PDB file of C-alpha atoms in Angstrom:
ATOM      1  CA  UNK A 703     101.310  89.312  62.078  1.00 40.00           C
ATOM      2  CA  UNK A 704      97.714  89.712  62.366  1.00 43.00           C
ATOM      3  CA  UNK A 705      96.262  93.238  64.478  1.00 42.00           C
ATOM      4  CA  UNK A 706      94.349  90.415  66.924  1.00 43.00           C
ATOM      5  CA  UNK A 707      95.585  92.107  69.973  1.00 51.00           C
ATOM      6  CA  UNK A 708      95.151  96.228  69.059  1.00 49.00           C
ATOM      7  CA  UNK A 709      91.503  96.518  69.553  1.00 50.00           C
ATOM      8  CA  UNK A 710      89.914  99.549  66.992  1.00 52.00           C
ATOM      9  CA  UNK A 711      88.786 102.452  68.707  1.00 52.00           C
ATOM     10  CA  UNK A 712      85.265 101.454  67.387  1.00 61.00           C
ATOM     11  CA  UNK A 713      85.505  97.515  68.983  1.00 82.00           C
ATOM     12  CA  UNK A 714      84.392  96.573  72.259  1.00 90.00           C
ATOM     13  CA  UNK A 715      86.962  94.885  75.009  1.00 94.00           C
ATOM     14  CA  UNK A 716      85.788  92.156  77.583  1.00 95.00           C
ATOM     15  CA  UNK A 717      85.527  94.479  81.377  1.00 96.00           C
ATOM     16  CA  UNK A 718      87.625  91.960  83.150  1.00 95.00           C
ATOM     17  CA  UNK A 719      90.354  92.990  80.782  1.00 95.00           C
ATOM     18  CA  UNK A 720      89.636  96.179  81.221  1.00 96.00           C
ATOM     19  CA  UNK A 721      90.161  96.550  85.042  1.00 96.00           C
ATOM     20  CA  UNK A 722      93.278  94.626  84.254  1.00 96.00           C
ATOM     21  CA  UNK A 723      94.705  96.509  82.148  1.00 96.00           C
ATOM     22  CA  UNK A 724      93.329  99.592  83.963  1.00 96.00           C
ATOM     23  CA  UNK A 725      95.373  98.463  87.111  1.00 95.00           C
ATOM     24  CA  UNK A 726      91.744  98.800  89.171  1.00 94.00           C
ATOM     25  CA  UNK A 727      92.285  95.002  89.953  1.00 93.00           C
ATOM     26  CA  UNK A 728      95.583  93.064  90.887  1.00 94.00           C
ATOM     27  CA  UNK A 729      94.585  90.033  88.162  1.00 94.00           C
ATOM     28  CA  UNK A 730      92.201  89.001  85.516  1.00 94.00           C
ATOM     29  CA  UNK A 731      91.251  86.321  87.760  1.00 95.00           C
ATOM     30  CA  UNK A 732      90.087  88.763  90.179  1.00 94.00           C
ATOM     31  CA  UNK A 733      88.446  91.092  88.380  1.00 95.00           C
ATOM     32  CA  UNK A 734      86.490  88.169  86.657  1.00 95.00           C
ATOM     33  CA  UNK A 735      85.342  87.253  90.422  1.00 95.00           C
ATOM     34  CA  UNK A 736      84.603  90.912  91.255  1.00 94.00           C
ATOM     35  CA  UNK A 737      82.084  91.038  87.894  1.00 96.00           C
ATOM     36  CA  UNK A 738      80.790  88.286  88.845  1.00 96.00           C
ATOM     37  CA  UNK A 739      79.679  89.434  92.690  1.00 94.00           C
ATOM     38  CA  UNK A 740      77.992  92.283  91.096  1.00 94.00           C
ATOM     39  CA  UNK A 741      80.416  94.923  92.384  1.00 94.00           C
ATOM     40  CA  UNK A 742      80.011  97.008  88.703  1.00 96.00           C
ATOM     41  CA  UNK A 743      77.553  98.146  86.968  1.00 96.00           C
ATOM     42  CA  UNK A 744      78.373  99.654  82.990  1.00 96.00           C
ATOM     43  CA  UNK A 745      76.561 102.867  82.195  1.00 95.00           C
ATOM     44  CA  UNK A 746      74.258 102.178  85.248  1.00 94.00           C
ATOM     45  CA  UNK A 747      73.619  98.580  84.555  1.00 95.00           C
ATOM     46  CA  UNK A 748      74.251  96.174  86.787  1.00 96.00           C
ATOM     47  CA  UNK A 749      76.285  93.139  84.968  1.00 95.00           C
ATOM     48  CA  UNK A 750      77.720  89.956  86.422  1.00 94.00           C
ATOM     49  CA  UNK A 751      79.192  88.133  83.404  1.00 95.00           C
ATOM     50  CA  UNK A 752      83.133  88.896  83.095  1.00 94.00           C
ATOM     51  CA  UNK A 753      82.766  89.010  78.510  1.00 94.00           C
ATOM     52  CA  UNK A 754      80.556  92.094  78.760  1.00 95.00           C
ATOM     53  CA  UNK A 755      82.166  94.170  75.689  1.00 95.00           C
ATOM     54  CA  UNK A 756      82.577  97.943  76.650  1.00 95.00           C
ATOM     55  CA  UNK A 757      83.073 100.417  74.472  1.00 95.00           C
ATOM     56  CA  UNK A 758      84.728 104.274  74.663  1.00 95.00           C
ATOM     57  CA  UNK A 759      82.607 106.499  76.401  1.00 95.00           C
ATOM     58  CA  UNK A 760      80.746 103.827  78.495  1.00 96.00           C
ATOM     59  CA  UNK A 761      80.568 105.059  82.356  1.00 97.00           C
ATOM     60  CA  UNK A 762      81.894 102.353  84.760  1.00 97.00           C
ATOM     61  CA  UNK A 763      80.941 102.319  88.361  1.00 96.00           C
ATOM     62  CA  UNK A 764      82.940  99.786  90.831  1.00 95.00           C
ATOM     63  CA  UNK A 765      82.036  99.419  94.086  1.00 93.00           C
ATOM     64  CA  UNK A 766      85.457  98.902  95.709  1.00 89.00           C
ATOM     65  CA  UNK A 767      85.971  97.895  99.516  1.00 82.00           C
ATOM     66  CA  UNK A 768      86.692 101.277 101.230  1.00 77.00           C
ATOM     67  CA  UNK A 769      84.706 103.367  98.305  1.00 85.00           C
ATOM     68  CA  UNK A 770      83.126 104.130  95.081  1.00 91.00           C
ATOM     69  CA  UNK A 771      84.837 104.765  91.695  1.00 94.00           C
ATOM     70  CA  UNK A 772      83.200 106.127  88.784  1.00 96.00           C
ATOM     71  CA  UNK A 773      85.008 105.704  85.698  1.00 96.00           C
ATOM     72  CA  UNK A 774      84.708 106.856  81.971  1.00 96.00           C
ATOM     73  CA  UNK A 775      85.873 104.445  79.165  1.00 96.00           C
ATOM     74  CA  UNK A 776      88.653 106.346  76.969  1.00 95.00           C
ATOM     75  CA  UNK A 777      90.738 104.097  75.608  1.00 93.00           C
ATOM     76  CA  UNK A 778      90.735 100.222  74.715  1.00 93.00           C
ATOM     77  CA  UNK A 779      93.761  98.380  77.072  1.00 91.00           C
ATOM     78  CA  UNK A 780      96.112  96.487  75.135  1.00 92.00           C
ATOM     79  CA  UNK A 781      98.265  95.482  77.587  1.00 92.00           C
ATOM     80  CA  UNK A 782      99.037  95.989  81.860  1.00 93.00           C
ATOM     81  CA  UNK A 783     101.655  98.540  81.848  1.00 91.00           C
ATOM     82  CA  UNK A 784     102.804 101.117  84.055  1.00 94.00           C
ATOM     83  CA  UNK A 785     100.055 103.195  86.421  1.00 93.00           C
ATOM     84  CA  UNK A 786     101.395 106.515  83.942  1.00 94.00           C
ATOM     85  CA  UNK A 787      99.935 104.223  80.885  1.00 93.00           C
ATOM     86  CA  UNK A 788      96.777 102.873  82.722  1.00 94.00           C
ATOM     87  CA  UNK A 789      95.642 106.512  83.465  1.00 94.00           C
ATOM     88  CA  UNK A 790      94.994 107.241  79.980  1.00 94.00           C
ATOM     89  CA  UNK A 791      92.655 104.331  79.509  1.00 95.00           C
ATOM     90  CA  UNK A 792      89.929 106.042  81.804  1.00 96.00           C
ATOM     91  CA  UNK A 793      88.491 109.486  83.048  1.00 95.00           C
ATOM     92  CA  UNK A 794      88.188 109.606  86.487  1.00 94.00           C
ATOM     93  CA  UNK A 795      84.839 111.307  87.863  1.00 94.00           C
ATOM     94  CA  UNK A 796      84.997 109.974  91.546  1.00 91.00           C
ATOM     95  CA  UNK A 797      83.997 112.695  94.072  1.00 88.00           C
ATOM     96  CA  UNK A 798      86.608 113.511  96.484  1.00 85.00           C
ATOM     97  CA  UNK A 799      86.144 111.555 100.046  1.00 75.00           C
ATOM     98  CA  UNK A 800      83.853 113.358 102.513  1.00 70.00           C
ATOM     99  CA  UNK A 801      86.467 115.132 104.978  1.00 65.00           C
ATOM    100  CA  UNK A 802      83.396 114.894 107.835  1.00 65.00           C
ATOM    101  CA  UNK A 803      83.556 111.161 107.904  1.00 66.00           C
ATOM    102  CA  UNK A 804      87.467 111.069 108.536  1.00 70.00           C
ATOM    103  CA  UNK A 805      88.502 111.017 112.702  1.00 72.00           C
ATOM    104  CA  UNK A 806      91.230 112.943 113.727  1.00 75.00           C
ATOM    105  CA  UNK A 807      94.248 110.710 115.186  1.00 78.00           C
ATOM    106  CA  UNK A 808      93.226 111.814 118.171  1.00 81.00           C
ATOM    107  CA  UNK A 809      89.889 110.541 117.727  1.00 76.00           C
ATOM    108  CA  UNK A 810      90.774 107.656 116.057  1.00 74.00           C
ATOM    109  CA  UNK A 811      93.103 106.802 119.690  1.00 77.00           C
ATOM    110  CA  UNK A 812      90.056 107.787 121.733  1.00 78.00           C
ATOM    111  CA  UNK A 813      87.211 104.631 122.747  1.00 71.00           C
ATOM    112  CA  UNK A 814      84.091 105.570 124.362  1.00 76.00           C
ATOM    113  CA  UNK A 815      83.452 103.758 127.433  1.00 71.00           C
ATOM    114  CA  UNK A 816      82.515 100.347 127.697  1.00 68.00           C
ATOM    115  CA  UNK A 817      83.866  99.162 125.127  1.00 77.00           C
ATOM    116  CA  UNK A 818      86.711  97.263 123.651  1.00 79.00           C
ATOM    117  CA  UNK A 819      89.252  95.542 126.431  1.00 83.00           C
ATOM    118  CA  UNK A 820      88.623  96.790 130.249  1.00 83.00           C
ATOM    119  CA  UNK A 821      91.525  98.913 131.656  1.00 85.00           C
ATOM    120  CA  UNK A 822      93.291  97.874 134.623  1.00 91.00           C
ATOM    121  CA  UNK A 823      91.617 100.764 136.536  1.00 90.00           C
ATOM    122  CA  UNK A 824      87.682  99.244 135.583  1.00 86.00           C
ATOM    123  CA  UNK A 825      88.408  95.709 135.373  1.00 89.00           C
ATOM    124  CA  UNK A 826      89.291  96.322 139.011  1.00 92.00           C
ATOM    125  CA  UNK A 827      85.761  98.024 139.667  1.00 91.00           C
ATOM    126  CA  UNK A 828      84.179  95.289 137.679  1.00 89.00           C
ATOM    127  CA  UNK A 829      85.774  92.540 139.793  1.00 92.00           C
ATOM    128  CA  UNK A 830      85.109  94.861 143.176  1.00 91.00           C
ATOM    129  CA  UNK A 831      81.379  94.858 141.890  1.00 90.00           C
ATOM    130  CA  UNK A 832      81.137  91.016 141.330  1.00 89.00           C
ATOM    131  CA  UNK A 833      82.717  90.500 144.922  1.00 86.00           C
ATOM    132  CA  UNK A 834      80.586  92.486 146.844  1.00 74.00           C
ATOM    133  CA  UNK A 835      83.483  94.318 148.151  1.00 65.00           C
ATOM    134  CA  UNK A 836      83.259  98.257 148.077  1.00 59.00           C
TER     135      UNK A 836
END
């Protein structure tokens, strides 16, 4: 059998296999669309072409939906396995989220005034105001 499939420490691997194998992505397919948008950029480089070779040691920064993940390169994937395998293919140097940005529950229940759906209580003012009747 031929070693095809083990990249060498010293080879580069295509990113969208990468995130794959990485688990940062559900598919290839996907993370080939997510190169392509732009969303990553390899040591600080913006690339958009899914067959960019990294390399150990490159820094990987993904823009992700609800935040940012910074990522060092520290093994080559060879396959998708289980979340305990995909660790070791990366160091993870994302800062913790910001605690100040996050709303209590009670906050998060809370709606200032005005907006969202009327209550009962001021879609009856509101309908008192359009009548004329006080």
């Amino acid at each position: 059998m031929t070693d095809e499939k083990q990249p060498s420490s010293g080879s580069r691997q295509r990113i969208d296999k990468w995130l794959f194998f990485a688990r940062m992505l559900k598919s290839r397919s996907l993370a080939q669309v997510y190169v392509q948008k732009g969303n990553v950029r390899v040591n600080g480089e913006r690339i958009t072409q899914p067959s960019h070779g990294i390399k150990v040691g490159d820094r990987i920064e993904l823009a992700m939906e609800r935040r940012d993940v910074i990522l060092i390169v520290r093994l080559p994937g060879d396959r998708r396995g289980p979340f305990e395998q995909a660790k070791l293919l990366y160091e993870d140097l994302t800062p913790p989220p910001d605690e100040t940005k996050r709303f209590t529950p009670f906050e998060q229940a809370l709606r200032s005034p005005g907006s969202g759906r009327p209550t009962k209580r001021e879609r009856r003012a509101i309908d008192r105001l359009t009548s004329g009747d006080e």
